[in-house]
Coordinates of C-alpha atoms in Angstrom, one line a residue:
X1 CA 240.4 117.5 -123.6
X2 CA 240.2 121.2 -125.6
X3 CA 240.4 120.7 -128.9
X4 CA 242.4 123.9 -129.1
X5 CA 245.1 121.2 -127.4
X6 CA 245.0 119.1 -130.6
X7 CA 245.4 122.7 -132.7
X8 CA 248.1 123.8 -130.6
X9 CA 250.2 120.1 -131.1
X10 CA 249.3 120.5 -135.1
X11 CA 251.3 123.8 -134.9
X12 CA 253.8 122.7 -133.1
X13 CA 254.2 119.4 -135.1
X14 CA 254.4 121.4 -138.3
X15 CA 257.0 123.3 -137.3
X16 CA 259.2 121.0 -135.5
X17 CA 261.8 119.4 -138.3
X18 CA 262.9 116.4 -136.7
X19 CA 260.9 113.1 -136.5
X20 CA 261.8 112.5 -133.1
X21 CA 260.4 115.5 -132.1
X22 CA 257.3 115.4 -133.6
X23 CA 256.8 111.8 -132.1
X24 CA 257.0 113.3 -128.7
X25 CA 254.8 116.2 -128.8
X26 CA 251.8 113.9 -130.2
X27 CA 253.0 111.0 -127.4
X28 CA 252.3 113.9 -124.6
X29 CA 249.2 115.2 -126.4
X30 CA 247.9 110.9 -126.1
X31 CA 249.1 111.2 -122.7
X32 CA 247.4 113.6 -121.8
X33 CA 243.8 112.5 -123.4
X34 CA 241.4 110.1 -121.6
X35 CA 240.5 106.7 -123.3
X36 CA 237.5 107.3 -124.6
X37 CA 239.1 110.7 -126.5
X38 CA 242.3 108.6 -127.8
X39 CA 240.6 106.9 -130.9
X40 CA 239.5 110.5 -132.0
X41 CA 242.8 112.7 -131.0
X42 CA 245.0 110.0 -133.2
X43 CA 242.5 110.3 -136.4
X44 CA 242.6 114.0 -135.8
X45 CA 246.4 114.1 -135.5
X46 CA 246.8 111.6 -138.3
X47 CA 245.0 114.3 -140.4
X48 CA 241.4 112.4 -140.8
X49 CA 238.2 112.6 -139.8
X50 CA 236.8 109.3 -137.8
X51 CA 234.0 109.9 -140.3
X52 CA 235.1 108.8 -143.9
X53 CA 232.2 111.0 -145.6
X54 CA 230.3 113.7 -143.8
X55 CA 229.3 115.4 -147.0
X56 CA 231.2 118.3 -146.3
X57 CA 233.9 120.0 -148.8
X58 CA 235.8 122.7 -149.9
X59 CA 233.0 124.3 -151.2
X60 CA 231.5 124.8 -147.8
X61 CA 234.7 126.6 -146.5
X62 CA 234.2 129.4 -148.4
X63 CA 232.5 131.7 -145.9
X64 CA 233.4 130.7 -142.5
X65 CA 231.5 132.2 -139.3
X66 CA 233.8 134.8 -137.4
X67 CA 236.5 132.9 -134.8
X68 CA 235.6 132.4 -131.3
X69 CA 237.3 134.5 -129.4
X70 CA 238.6 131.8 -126.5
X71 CA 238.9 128.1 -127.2
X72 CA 235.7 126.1 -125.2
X73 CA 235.0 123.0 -127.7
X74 CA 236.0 120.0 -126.7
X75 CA 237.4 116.9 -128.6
X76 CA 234.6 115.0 -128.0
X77 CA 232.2 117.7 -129.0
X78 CA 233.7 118.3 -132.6
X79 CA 234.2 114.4 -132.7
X80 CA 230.3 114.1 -132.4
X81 CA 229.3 117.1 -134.5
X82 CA 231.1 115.9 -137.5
X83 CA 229.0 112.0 -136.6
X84 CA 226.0 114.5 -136.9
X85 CA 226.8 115.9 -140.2
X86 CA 227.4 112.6 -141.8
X87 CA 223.7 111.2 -140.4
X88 CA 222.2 114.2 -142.2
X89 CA 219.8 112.7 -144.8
X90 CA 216.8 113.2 -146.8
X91 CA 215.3 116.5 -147.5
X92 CA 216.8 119.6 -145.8
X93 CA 219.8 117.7 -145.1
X94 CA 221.9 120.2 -146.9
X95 CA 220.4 122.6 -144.9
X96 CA 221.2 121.0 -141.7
X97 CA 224.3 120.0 -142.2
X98 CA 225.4 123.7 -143.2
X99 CA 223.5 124.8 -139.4
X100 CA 226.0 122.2 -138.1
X101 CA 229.1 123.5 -139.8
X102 CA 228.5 127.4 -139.3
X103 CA 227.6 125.9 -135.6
X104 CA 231.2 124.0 -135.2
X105 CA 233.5 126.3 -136.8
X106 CA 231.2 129.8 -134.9
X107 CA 232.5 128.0 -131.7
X108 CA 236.0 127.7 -133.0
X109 CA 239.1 130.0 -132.4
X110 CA 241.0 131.1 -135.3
X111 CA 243.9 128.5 -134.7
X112 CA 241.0 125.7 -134.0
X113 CA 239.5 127.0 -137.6
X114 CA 242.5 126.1 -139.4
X115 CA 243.0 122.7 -138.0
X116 CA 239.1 121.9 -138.9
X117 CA 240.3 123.3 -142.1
X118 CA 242.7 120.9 -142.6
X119 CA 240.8 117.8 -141.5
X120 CA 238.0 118.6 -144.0
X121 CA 239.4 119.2 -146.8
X122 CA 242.0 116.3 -145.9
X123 CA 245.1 118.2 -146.5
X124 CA 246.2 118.6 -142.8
X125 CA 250.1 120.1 -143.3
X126 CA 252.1 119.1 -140.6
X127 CA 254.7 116.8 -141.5
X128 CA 253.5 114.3 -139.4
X129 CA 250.4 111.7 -140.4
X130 CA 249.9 108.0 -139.3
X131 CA 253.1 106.7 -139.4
X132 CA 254.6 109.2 -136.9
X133 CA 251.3 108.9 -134.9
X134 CA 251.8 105.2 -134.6
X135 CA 255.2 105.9 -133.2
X136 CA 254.1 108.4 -130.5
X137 CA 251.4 106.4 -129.5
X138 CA 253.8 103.5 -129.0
X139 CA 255.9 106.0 -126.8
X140 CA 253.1 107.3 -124.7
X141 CA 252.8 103.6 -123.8
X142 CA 255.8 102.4 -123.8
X143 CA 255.4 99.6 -126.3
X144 CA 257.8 98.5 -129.4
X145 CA 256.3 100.4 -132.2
X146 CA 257.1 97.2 -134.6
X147 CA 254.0 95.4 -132.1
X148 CA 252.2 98.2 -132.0
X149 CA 251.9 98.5 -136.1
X150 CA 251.4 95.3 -136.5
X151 CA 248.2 94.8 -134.1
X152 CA 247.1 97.7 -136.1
X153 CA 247.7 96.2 -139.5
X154 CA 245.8 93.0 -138.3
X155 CA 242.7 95.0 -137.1
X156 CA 242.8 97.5 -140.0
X157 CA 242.7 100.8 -138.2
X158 CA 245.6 102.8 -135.7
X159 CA 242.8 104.6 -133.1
X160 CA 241.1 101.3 -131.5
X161 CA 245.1 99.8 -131.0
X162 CA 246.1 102.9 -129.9
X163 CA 243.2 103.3 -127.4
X164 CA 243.6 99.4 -126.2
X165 CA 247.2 99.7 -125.4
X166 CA 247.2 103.1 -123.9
X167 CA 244.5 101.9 -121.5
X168 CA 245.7 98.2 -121.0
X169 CA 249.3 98.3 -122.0
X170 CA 251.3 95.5 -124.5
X171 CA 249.3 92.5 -123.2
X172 CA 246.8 94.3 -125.3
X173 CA 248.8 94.1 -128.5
X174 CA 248.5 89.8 -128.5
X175 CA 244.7 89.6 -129.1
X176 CA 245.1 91.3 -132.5
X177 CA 244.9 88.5 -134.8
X178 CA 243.5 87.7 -138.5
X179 CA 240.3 87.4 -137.9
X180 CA 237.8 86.8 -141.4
X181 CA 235.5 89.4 -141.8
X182 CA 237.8 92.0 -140.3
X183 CA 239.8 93.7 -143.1
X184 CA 243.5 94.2 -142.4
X185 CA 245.5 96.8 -144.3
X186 CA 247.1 95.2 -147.6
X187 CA 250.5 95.0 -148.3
X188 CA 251.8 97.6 -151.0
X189 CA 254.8 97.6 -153.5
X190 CA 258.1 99.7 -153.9
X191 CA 259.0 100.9 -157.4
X192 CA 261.9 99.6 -159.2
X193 CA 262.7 101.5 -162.8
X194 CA 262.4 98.5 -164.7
X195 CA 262.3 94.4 -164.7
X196 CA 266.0 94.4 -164.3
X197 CA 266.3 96.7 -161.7
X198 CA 263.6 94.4 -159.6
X199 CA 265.4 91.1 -160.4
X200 CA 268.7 92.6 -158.8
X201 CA 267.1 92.8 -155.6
X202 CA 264.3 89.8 -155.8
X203 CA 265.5 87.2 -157.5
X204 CA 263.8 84.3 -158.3
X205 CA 260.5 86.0 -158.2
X206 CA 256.6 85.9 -159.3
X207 CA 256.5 88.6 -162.1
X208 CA 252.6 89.4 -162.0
X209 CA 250.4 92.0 -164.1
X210 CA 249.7 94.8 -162.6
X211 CA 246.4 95.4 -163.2
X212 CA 244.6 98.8 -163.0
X213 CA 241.6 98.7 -161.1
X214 CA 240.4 98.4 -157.1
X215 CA 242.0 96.4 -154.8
X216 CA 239.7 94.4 -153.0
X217 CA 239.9 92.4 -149.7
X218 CA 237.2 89.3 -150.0
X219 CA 236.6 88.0 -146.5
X220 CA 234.3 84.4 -146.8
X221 CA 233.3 82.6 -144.0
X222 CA 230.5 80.4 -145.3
X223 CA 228.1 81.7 -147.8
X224 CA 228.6 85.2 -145.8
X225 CA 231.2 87.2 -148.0
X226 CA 232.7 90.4 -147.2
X227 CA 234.4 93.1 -149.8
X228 CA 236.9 95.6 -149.0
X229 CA 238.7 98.1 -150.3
X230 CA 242.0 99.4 -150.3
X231 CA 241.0 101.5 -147.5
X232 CA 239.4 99.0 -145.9
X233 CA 235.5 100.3 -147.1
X234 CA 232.9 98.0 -147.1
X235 CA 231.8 98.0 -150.8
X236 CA 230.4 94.1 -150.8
X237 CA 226.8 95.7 -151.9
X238 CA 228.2 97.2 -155.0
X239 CA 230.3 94.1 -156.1
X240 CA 227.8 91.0 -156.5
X241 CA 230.4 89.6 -159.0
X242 CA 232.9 89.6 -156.9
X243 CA 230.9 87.9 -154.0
X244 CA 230.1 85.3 -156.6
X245 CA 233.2 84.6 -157.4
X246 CA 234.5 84.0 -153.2
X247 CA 231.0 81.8 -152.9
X248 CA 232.3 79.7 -156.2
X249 CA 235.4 78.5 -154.1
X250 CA 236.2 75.3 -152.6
X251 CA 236.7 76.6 -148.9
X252 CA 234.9 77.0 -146.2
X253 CA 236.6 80.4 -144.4
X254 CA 239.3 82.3 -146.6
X255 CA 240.8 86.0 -147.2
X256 CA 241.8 86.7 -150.8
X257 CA 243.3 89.5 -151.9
X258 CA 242.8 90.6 -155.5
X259 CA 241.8 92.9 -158.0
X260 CA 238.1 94.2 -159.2
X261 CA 238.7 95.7 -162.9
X262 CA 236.1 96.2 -165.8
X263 CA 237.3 94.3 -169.2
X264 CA 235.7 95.7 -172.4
X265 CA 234.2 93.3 -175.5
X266 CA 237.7 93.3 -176.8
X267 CA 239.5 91.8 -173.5
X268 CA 241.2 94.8 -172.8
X269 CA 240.6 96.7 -169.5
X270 CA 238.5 99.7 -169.5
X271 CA 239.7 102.8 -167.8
X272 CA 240.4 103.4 -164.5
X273 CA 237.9 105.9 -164.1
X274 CA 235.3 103.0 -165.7
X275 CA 236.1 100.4 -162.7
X276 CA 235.9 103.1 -159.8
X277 CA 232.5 104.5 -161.3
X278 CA 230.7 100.6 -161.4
X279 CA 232.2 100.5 -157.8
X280 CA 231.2 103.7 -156.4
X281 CA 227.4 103.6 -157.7
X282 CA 225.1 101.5 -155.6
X283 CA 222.9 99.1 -158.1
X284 CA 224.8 100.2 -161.1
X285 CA 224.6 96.8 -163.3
X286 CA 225.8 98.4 -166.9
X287 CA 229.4 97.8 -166.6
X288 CA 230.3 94.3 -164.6
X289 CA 233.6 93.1 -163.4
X290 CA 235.9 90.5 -163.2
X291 CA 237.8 89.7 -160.5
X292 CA 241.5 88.6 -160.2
X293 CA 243.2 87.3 -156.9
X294 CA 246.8 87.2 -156.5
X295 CA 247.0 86.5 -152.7
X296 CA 245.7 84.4 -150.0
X297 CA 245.8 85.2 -146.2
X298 CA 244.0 82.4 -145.0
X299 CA 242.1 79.1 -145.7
X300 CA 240.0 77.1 -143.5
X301 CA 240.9 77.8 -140.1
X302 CA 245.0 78.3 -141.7
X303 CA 246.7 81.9 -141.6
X304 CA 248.8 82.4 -144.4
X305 CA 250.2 85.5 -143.6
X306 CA 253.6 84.4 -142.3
X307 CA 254.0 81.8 -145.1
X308 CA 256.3 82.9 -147.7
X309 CA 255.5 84.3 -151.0
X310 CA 256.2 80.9 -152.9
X311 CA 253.6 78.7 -150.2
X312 CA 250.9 81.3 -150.3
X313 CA 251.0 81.3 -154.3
X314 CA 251.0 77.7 -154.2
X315 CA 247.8 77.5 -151.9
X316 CA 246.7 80.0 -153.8
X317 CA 246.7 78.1 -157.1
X318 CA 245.1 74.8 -155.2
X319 CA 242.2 76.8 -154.4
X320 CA 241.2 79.3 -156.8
X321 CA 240.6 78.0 -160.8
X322 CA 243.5 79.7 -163.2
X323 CA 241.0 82.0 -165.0
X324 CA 240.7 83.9 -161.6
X325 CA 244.4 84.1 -160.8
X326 CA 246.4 87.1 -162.3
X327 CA 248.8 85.4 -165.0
X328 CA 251.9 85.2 -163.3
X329 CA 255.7 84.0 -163.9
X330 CA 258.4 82.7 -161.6
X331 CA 261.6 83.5 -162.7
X332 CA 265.0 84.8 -162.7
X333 CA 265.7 85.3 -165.9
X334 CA 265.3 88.8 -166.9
X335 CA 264.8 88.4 -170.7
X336 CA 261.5 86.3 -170.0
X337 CA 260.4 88.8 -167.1
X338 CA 260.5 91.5 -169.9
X339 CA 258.9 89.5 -172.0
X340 CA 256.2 88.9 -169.7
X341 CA 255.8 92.5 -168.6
X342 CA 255.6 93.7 -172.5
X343 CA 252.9 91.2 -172.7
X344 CA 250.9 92.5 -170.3
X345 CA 251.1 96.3 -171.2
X346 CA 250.6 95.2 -174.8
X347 CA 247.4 94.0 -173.7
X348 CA 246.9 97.1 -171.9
X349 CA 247.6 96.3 -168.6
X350 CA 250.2 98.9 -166.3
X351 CA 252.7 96.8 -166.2
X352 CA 253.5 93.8 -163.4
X353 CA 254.9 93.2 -160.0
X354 CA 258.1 91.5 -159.4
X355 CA 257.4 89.5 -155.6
X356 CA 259.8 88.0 -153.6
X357 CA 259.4 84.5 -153.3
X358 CA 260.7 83.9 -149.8
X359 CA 258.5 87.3 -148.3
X360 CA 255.7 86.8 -145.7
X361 CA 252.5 88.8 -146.3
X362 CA 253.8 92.4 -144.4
X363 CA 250.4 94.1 -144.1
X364 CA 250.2 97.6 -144.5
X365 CA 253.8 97.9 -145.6
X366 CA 255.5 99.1 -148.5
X367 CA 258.7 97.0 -148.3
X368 CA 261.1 95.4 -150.8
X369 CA 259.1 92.0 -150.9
X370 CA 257.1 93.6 -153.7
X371 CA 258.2 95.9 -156.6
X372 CA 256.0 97.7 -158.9
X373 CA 257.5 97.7 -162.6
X374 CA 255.6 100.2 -164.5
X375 CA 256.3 102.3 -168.1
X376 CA 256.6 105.7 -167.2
X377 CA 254.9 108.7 -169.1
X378 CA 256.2 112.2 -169.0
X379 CA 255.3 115.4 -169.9
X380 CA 257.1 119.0 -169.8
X381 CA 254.8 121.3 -167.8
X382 CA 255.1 125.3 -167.3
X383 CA 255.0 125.6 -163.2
X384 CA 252.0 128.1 -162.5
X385 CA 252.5 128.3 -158.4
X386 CA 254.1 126.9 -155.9
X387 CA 252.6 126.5 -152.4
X388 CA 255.1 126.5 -149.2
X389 CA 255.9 123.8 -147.5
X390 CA 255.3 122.6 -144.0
X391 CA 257.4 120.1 -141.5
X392 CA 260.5 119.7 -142.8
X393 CA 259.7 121.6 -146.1
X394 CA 258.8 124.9 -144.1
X395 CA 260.5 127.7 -145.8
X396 CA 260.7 126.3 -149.2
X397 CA 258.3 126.9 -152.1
X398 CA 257.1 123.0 -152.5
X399 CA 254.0 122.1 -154.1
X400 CA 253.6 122.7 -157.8
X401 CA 250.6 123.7 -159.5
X402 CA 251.5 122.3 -163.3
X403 CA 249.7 124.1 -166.5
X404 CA 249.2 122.9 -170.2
X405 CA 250.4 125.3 -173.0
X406 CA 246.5 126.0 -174.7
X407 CA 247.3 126.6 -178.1
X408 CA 244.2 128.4 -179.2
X409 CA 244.5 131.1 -175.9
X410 CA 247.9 131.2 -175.1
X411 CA 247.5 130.8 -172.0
X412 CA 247.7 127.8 -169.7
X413 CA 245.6 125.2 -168.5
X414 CA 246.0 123.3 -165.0
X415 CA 246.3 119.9 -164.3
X416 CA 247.5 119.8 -161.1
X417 CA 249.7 119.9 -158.2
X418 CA 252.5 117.9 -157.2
X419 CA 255.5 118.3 -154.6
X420 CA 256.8 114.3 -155.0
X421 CA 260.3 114.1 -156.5
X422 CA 262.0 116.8 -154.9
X423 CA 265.3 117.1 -153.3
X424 CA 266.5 118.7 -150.6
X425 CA 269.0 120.5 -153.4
X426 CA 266.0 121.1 -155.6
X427 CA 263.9 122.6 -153.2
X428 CA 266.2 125.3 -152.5
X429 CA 266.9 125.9 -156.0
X430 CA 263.3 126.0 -157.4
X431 CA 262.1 128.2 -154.0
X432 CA 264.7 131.2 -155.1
X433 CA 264.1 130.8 -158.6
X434 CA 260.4 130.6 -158.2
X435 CA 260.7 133.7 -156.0
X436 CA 263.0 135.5 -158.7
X437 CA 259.7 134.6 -161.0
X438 CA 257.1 136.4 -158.6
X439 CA 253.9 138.2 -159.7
X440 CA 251.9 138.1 -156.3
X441 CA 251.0 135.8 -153.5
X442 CA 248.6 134.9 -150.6
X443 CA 248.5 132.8 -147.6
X444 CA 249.3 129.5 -148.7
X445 CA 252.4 130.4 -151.8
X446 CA 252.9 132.4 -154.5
X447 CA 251.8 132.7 -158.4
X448 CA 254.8 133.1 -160.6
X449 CA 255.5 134.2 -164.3
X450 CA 254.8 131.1 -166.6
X451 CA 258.7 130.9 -167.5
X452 CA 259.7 127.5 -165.6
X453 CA 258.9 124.4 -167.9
X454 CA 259.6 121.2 -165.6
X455 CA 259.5 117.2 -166.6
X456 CA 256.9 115.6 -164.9
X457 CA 256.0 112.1 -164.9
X458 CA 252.9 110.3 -164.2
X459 CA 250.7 107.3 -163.9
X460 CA 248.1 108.3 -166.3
X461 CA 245.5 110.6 -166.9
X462 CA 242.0 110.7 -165.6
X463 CA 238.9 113.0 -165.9
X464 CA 238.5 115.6 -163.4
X465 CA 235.9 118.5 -162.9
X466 CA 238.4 119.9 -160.6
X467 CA 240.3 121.3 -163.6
X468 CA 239.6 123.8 -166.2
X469 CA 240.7 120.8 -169.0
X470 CA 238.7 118.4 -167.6
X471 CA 241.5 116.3 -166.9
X472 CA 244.2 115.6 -164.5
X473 CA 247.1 113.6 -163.6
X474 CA 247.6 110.6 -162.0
X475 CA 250.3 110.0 -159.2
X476 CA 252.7 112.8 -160.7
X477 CA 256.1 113.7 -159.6
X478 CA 259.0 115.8 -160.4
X479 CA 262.1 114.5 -162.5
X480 CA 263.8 117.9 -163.7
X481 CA 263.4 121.2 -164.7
X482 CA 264.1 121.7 -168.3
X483 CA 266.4 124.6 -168.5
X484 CA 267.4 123.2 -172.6
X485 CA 263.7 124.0 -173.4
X486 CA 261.1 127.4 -173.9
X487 CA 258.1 127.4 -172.1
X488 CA 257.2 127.8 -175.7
X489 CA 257.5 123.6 -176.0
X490 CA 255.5 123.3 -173.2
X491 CA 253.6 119.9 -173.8
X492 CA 249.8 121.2 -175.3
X493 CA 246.4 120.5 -173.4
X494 CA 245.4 118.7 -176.5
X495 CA 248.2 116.1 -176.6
X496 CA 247.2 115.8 -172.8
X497 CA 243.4 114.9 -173.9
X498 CA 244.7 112.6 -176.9
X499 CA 246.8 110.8 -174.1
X500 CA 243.4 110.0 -172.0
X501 CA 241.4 109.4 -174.9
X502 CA 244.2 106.6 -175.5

């Protein structure tokens, strides 16, 4: 298959508003691939590389070769260029792998160009990413997509299902099981606004703390132990305390799910950015972790996953010791789930998770079996930019870029973008009043007078060279534009840095 095929679906996806339709341009685009190209057309279309790192960037984008003229790379061929880059090693690899880009994207049309683009620098815009892929790849063969994401939980990745049951239909869906030592994808939480809210619609539940730092999947089958992320990368080199902790357990095959989080002297956890340093650095022995589990999947030859909540906690607690259990409260009354959650923010924790106790283990989902209670920060931000939007946000002015008032300048300083929060209503309003604030533009949106101050909140804050402040904001979203203040009350850089430093 051209890849220019996968370029022309992008554009079509992307400007196609309804799901349905974008669910059957990617199902003919599968159809019309051969097996061994499916795997790759469905990361590609998904908006990933089948590579996680290949060492290129953003930065390497910056001068790209002139386009190609007519379209002649194939799938497979960009599939196995970008395999190249990522082997590139040792001296001259830089080198090399530059040769290899200037190579790929030389042989690229224009419209092939931007979909590289996109794939790189993981910020593919076309309305459309796994989710919608798993539903055309279900269509193309004719499959209920509930099976088909399911087999796909249970083996951890969408290409190798979708390639399997394109090629040998839904008796392939059945041998997708648990298996230990293959990661599956975790089950994730819904937000509620507070511990009330989350009793109304789980009640009795386990109220847990919610504890800021990398989920990891433990896989033990004998003394072998494997360590996964949330995105299912191996990381069991990096985390020896962890793998001690699986090997101290009275089981002979089990999959855990937990959380990997550095505690300072005091018993308080160390920063996020702390954790996911000690985890990304091979060898690094300076900070060490603990480990807390809150799940089990399976134990000694037993899947768990269909168990409900309150039997999986309970094998839970007869296998692993209480100091390696996340403290946790079954309840329904919502004075002592308050109780409990101040507790564990007190001690500097983000907050807890209210868990049904009746819900079986849905991997991969984000369903109402598991609510995320967390205090919310806010800040009011001057809007800098907007980028347009694409799928069903084409049209509109979208993505924010979000500045810091800089009191000694002036000026403002950025702290980054954001388009969650936003209705359709909103949208429409902020794209003509954005426009109405207009200095200039380029391809991707348009840089506006700094008069628009907007409430934002946020996660937390976490270093970032990406920035001019050195800092950036975690998970933020819109929740109003502030027409009662000046942009003159803008929220200052510094009280942004006092807020990390906290």
């Amino acid at each position: 298959m051209l890849f220019a095929e996968l370029a022309r679906t992008s554009v079509a996806v992307a400007t196609t508003a309804a799901r349905n339709g974008k669910v059957a341009l990617i199902a003919e685009t599968l159809r019309a691939a051969s097996y061994d190209e499916v795997g790759v057309v469905v990361s590609y279309l998904s908006g990933e590389l089948r590579q996680r790192r290949t060492g290129v960037g953003y930065r390497s984008l910056q001068s790209l070769p002139t386009p190609a003229d007519e379209p002649t790379l194939q799938v497979l061929e960009v599939d196995a260029a970008f395999e190249a880059m990522a082997a590139c090693a040792g001296p001259g690899s830089q080198a090399e792998r530059a040769r290899l880009l200037a190579d790929l994207f030389g042989r690229a049309t224009a419209e092939e160009q931007r979909l590289l683009v996109g794939l790189v620098g993981g910020d593919l815009r076309q309305g459309a990413l796994e989710s919608v892929v798993a539903e055309a790849a279900a269509k193309a063969a004719g499959v209920p997509v509930a099976d088909l994401r399911r087999a796909a939980m249970l083996c951890g990745a969408l290409p190798p299902v979708a390639t399997a049951v394109l090629q040998h239909g839904a008796s392939a869906l059945s041998s997708y099981r648990l298996e230990v030592g293959r990661p599956v994808q975790p089950m994730l939480a819904s937000t509620a606004a507070d511990v009330a809210e989350a009793l109304a619609k789980v009640s009795p539940a386990g109220v847990e703390w919610k504890l800021d730092g990398i989920r990891v999947q433990v896989h033990r089958d004998g003394d072998e132990v494997r360590v996964f992320t949330r995105t299912l990368d191996d990381i069991t080199a990096r985390v020896p305390e962890v793998v001690a902790a699986a090997r101290s357990l009275p089981a002979r095959t089990a999959v855990l799910d937990g959380e990997a989080i550095a505690i300072g002297p005091d018993g308080r956890p160390r920063p996020f950015q702390v954790t996911s340093s000690r985890v990304a650095t091979r060898g690094d022995t300076s900070t060490s972790l603990t480990v807390w589990f809150f799940d089990l999947l399976h134990v000694d030859g037993t899947d768990l996953l269909g168990e409900t909540g309150a039997a999986r906690a309970d094998a839970l607690a007869r296998l692993v010791p209480e100091d390696m259990r996340v403290p946790r409260l079954v309840t329904d009354d919502v004075t002592a789930a308050a109780a409990f959650a101040e507790d564990a923010i007190a001690r500097g924790h983000e907050g807890v998770v209210v868990k049904s106790l009746d819900a079986a283990y849905d991997a991969g989902r984000r369903g109402a079996g598991w609510l995320k209670v967390k205090p919310r920060h806010t800040l009011d931000l001057v809007v800098l930019a907007a980028e347009w939007g694409h799928g069903r946000r084409q049209g509109w002015l979208s993505n924010l870029h979000l500045g810091a008032r800089d009191p000694e300048t002036g000026g403002h300083v950025m702290l980054g973008k954001t388009f969650k929060g936003l209705t359709d209503e909103l949208l429409r309003w902020q794209t003509e009043r954005l426009l109405s604030l207009e200095t200039h533009r380029n391809d991707w949106g348009v840089f506006v007078r700094p008069e628009l101050l907007v409430e934002i909140a946020f996660d937390g804050v976490q270093t970032s060279p990406r920035y001019p402040g050195g800092v950036a904001l975690r998970f933020a979203r819109v929740l109003r534009y502030r027409d009662d203040k000046p942009v003159e009350e803008a929220d200052t850089i510094d009280a942004v840095r006092t807020l990390h430093h906290s």
